[in-house]
XYZ file of C-alpha atoms in Angstrom:
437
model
C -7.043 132.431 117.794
C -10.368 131.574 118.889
C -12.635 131.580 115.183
C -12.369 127.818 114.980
C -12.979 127.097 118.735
C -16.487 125.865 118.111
C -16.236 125.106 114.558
C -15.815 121.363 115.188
C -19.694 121.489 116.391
C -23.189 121.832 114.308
C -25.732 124.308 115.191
C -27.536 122.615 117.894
C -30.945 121.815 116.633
C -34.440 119.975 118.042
C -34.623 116.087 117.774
C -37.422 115.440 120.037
C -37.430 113.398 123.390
C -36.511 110.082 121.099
C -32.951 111.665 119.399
C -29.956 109.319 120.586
C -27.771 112.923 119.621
C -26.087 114.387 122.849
C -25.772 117.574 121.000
C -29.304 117.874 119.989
C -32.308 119.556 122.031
C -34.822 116.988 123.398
C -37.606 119.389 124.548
C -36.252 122.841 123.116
C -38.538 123.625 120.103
C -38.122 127.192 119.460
C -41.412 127.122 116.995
C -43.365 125.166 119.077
C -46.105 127.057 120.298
C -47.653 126.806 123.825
C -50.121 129.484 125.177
C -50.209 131.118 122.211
C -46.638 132.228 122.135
C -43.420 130.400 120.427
C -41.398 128.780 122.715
C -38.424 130.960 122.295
C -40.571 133.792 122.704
C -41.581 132.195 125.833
C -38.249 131.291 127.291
C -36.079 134.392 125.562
C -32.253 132.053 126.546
C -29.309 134.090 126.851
C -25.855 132.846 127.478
C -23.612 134.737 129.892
C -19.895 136.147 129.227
C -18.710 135.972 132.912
C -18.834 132.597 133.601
C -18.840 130.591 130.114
C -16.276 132.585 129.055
C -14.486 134.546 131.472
C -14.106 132.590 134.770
C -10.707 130.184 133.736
C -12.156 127.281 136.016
C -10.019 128.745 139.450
C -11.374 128.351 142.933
C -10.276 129.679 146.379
C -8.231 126.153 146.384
C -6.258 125.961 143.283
C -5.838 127.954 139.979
C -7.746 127.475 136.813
C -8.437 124.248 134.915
C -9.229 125.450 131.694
C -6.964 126.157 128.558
C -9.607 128.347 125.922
C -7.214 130.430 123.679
C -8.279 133.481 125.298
C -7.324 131.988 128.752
C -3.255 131.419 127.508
C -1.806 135.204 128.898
C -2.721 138.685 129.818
C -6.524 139.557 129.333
C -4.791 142.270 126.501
C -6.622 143.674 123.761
C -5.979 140.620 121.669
C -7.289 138.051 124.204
C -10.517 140.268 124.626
C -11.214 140.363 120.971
C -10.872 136.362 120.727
C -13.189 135.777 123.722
C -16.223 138.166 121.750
C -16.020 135.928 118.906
C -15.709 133.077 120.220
C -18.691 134.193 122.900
C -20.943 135.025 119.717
C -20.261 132.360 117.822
C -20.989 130.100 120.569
C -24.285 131.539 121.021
C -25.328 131.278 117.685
C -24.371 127.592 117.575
C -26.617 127.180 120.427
C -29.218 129.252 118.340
C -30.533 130.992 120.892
C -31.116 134.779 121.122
C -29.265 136.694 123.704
C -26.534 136.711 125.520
C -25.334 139.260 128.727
C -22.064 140.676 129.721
C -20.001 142.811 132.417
C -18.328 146.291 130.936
C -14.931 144.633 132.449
C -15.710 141.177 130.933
C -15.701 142.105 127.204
C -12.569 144.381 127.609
C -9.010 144.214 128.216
C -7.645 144.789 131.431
C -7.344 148.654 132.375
C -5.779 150.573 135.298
C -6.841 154.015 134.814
C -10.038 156.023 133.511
C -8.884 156.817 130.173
C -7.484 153.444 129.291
C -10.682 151.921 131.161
C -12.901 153.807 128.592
C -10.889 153.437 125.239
C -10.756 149.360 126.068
C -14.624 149.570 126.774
C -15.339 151.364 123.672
C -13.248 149.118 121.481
C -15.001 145.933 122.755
C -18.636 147.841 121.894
C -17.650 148.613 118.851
C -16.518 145.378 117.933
C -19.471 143.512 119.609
C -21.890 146.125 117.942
C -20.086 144.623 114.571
C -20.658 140.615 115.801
C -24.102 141.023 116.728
C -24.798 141.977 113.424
C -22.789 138.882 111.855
C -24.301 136.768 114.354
C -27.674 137.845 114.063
C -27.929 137.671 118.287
C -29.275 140.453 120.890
C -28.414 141.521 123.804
C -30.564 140.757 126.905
C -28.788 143.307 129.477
C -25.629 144.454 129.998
C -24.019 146.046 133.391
C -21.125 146.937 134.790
C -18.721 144.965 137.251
C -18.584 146.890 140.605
C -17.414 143.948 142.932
C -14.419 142.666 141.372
C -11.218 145.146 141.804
C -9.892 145.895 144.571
C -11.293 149.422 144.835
C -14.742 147.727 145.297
C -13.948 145.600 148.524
C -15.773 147.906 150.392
C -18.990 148.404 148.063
C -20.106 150.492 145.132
C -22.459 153.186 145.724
C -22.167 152.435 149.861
C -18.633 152.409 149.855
C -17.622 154.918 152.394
C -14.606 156.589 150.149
C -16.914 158.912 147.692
C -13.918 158.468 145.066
C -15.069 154.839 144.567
C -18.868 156.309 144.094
C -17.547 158.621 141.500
C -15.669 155.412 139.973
C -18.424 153.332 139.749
C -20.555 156.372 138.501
C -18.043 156.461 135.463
C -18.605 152.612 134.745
C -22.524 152.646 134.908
C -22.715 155.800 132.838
C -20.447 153.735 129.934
C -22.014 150.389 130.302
C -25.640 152.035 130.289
C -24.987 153.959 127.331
C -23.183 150.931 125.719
C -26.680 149.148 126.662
C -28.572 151.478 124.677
C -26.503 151.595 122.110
C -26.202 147.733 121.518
C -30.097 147.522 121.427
C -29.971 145.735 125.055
C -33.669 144.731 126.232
C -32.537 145.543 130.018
C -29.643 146.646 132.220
C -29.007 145.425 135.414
C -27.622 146.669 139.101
C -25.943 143.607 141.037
C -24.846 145.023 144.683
C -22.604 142.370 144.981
C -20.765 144.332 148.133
C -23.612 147.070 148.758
C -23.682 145.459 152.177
C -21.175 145.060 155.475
C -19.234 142.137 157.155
C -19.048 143.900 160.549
C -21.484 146.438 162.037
C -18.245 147.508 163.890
C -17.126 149.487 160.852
C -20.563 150.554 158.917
C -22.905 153.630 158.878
C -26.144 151.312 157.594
C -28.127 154.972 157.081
C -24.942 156.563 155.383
C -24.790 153.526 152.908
C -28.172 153.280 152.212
C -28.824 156.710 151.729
C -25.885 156.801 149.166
C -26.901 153.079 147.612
C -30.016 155.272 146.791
C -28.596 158.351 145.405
C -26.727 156.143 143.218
C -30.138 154.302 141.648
C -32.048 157.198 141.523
C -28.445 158.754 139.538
C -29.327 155.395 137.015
C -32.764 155.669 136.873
C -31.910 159.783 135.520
C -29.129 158.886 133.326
C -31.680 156.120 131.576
C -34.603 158.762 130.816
C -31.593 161.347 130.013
C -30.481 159.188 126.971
C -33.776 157.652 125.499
C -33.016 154.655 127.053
C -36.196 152.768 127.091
C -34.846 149.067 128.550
C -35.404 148.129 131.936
C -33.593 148.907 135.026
C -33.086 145.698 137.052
C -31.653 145.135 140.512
C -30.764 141.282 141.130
C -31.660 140.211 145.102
C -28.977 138.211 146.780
C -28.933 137.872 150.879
C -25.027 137.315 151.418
C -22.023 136.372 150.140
C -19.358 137.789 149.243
C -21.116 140.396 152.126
C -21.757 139.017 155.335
C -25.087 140.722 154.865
C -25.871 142.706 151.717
C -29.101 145.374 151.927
C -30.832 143.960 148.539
C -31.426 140.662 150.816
C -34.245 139.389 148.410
C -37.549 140.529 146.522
C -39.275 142.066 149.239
C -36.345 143.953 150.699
C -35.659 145.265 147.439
C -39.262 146.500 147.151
C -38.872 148.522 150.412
C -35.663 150.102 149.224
C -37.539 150.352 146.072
C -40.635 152.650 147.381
C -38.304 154.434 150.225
C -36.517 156.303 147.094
C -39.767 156.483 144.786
C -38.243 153.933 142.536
C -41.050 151.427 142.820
C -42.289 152.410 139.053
C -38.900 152.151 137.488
C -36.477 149.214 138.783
C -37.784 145.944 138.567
C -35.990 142.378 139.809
C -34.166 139.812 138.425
C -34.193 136.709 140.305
C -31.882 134.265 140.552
C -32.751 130.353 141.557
C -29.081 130.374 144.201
C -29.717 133.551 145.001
C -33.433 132.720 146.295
C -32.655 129.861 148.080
C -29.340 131.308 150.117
C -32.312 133.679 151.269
C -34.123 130.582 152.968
C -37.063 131.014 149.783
C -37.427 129.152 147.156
C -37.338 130.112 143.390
C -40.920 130.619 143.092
C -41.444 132.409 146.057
C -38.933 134.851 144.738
C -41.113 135.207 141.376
C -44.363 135.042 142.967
C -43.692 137.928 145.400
C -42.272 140.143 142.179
C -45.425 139.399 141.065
C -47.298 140.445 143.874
C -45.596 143.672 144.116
C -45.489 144.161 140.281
C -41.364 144.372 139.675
C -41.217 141.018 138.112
C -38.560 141.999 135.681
C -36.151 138.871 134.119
C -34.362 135.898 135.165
C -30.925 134.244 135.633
C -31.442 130.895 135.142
C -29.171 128.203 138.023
C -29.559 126.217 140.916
C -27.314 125.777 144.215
C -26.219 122.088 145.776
C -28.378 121.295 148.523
C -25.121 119.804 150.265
C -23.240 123.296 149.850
C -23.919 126.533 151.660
C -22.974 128.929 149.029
C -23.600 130.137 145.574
C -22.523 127.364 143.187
C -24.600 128.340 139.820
C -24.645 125.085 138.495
C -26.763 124.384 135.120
C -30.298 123.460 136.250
C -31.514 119.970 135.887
C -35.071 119.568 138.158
C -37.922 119.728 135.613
C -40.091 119.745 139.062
C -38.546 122.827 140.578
C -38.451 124.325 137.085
C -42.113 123.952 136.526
C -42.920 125.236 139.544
C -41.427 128.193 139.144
C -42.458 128.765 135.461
C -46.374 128.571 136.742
C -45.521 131.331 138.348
C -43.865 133.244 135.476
C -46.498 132.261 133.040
C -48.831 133.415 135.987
C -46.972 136.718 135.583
C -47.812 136.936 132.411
C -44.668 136.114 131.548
C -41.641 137.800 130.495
C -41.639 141.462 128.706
C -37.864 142.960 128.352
C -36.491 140.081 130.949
C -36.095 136.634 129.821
C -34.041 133.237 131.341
C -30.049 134.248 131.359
C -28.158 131.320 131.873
C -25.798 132.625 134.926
C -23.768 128.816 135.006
C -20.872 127.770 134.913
C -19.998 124.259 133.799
C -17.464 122.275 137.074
C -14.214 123.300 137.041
C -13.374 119.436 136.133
C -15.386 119.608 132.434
C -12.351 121.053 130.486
C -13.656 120.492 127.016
C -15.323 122.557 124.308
C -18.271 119.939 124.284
C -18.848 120.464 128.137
C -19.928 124.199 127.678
C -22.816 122.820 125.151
C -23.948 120.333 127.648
C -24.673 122.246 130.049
C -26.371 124.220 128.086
C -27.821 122.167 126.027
C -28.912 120.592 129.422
C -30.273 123.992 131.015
C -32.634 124.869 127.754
C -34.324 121.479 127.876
C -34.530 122.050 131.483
C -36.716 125.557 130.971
C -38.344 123.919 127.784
C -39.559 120.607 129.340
C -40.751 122.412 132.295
C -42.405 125.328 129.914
C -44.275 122.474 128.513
C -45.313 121.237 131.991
C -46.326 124.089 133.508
C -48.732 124.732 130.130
C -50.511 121.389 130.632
C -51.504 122.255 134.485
C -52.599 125.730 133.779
C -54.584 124.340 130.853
C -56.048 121.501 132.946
C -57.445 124.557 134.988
C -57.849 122.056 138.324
C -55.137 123.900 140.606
C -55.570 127.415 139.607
C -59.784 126.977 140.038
C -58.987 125.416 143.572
C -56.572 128.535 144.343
C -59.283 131.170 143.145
C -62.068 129.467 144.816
C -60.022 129.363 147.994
C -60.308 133.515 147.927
C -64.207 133.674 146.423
C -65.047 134.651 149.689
C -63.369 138.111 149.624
C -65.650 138.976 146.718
C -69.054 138.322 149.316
C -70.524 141.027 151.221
C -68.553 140.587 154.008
C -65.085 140.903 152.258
C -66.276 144.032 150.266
C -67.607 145.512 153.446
C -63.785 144.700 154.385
C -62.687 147.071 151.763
C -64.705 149.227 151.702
C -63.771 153.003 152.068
C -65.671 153.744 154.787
C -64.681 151.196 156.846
C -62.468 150.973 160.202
C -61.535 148.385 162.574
C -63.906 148.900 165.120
C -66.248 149.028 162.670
C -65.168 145.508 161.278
C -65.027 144.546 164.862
C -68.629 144.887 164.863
C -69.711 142.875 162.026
C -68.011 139.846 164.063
C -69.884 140.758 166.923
C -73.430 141.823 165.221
C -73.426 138.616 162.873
C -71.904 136.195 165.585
C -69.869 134.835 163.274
C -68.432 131.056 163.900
C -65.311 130.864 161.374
C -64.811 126.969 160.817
C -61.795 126.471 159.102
C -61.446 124.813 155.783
C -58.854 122.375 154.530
C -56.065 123.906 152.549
C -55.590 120.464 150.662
C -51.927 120.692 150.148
C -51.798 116.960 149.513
C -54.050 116.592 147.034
C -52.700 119.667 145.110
C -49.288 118.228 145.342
C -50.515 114.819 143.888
C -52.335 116.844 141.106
C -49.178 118.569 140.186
C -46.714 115.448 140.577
C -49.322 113.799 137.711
C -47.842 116.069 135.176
């Protein structure tokens, strides 16, 4: 029921920034090469199942708006089929490489173990078969442990142990499945590893279990040969009043309290970043800094709306700010640019999921290209290094050096009677360099 969904539409293809086609890519050019690498190496798109093909368009308000074949009745085992094939053909019409599911999002609906696995183990199977015909890859895969009701407490720091051993069953299956499916990563999204009131939480108890649980991942991954990455995605709230993987840098700490800082690495999401007060390139630029850059889901919030909204993203300027800072990187390894979006519960049609992704790509792509001319110029990066050439004078290697203390620091000040004069940071003219581009 789903085969000919898409079949009304061409493979999307580039045009250039001239084509009058709607249904054409403007700046996407998967050849194109910029810093030495092809674009679509560069950029590495995958399409999501949960919210292009699973979420039917509800809200807390009013039910859903959309009418996909798969969306007509029960999420059965004929429903779940049609929604894989219509989800791989619709990323090959994109003609992009990846795409990234939830265990419960490729299935049909189970209420017990055994019926939970056989479901699970069908829909591999089957997309093991369509990945082939498709000639598409998977980017990561994970397991939903926020959605049924047994969650609504947490995962791994919920404080029935059943629901640990529950969740332990769906990781194991959706790692394996991972592996198996040739995914470059798998992902950990503590949706509800957090509290709403203090009132009725043991923060030490739920930590201490939240890291049993990853160090129980990390294990299982070296067990099986799996050699993808492990990736935990930061988010401060919601649907938690406060959830304990808050952003980067509070994952790192919970990272190197459990000796994990050498295995799990990020991946950062634009709405999640800026419900945390940061903004998306902070978010990147501190994985950097602490070396778990990892991959990225690619989405932007309303500025008018205090919650997660993962809307397509459309700001070339906030895109090519934050892809300095993944080129910076060094850019992407196993991760790449997931496209966690959903298009408004008011665009109905077929054509509307290919706008907004056709919208997203160019998005990444135009501000790839961007992002390549200002490193190139060299002018901003040479001010940022020169900035810091002090550190490598006597004075900042005495700093660092081994031997050193703080009185003994103390005493350089004092010995060389040393008049700091401060020096201008020139935000302005930076900004004006970049806003050239």
């Amino acid at each position: 029921m789903s085969a000919d969904y898409f079949a009304p539409f061409d493979t999307v293809r580039y045009e250039g920034p001239d084509s009058a086609n709607d249904l054409a890519y403007r700046w996407y050019d998967k050849e194109r090469v910029i810093l030495g690498k092809r674009m679509e190496d560069h950029l590495r798109v995958a399409v999501c199942f949960w919210h292009t093909f699973c979420w039917p368009g509800s809200d807390v308000f009013g039910a859903g708006t959309f009418s996909r074949p798969w969306h007509t009745g029960a999420n059965d085992a004929l429903a779940a089929k049609a929604k894989r094939e219509a989800a791989l053909a619709f990323v090959e019409k994109l003609d992009v490489p990846f795409y990234c599911f939830h265990d419960v999002d490729v299935m049909a609906d189970a209420d017990n173990t055994a019926a939970f696995r056989r479901s699970f183990a069908e829909a591999v199977d089957h997309l093991e078969a369509l990945q082939t015909q498709h000639g598409r890859k998977l980017l990561w895969g994970t397991a939903n442990l926020f959605s049924h009701p047994r969650y609504m407490a947490g995962a791994a720091t919920n404080p029935d142990p059943e629901v640990f051993a529950w969740a332990a069953l769906q990781v194991r299956d959706a790692l394996e499945a991972t592996h198996r499916l040739g995914g470059a990563n798998y992902v950990l999204w503590g949706g509800r590893e957090g509290y709403d009131t203090i009132l009725n939480t043991d923060v030490g108890i739920e930590q201490e279990n939240f890291g049993r649980f990853l160090n129980l991942v990390v294990e299982h991954k070296h067990k099986i040969g799996y050699t993808g990455t492990i990736l935990i995605e930061p988010k401060p709230h919601e649907p938690t009043k406060h959830q304990y993987d808050f952003d980067t840098q509070t994952v790192y700490g919970f990272l190197k309290r459990f000796g994990l800082e050498n295995e799990v690495r990020v991946n950062i999401e634009a709405n999640h970043a800026t419900l945390g007060g940061h903004t998306f390139e902070h978010e990147i630029a501190m994985a950097r800094a602490l070396g778990i850059f990892g991959s990225i889901d690619a989405n932007r919030g309303d500025h008018q709306n205090g919650w997660d909204t993962d809307q397509f993203p459309n700001s070339v300027e906030e895109l090519t700010l934050a892809m300095l800072e993944i080129v910076r990187a060094g850019g992407f390894t196993t991760g790449g640019f997931n496209f966690d979006a959903k298009v408004r519960r008011q665009s109905i049609d077929a054509e509307d999921l290919f706008h907004g992704h056709i919208g997203g790509i160019d998005t990444l792509a135009h501000a790839l290209v961007k992002a390549a001319a200002i490193i190139e110029d060299g002018k901003v990066d040479a001010f940022r290094k020169a900035r810091y050439t002090d550190w490598q004078g006597e004075l900042g290697q005495a700093i660092h050096a081994p031997q050193a203390s703080l009185a003994s620091i103390a005493d350089l000040a004092i010995s060389r009677d040393l008049k700091p004069r401060p020096k201008s940071g020139r935000q302005e003219w930076l900004e004006n360099t970049i806003n050239r581009f």
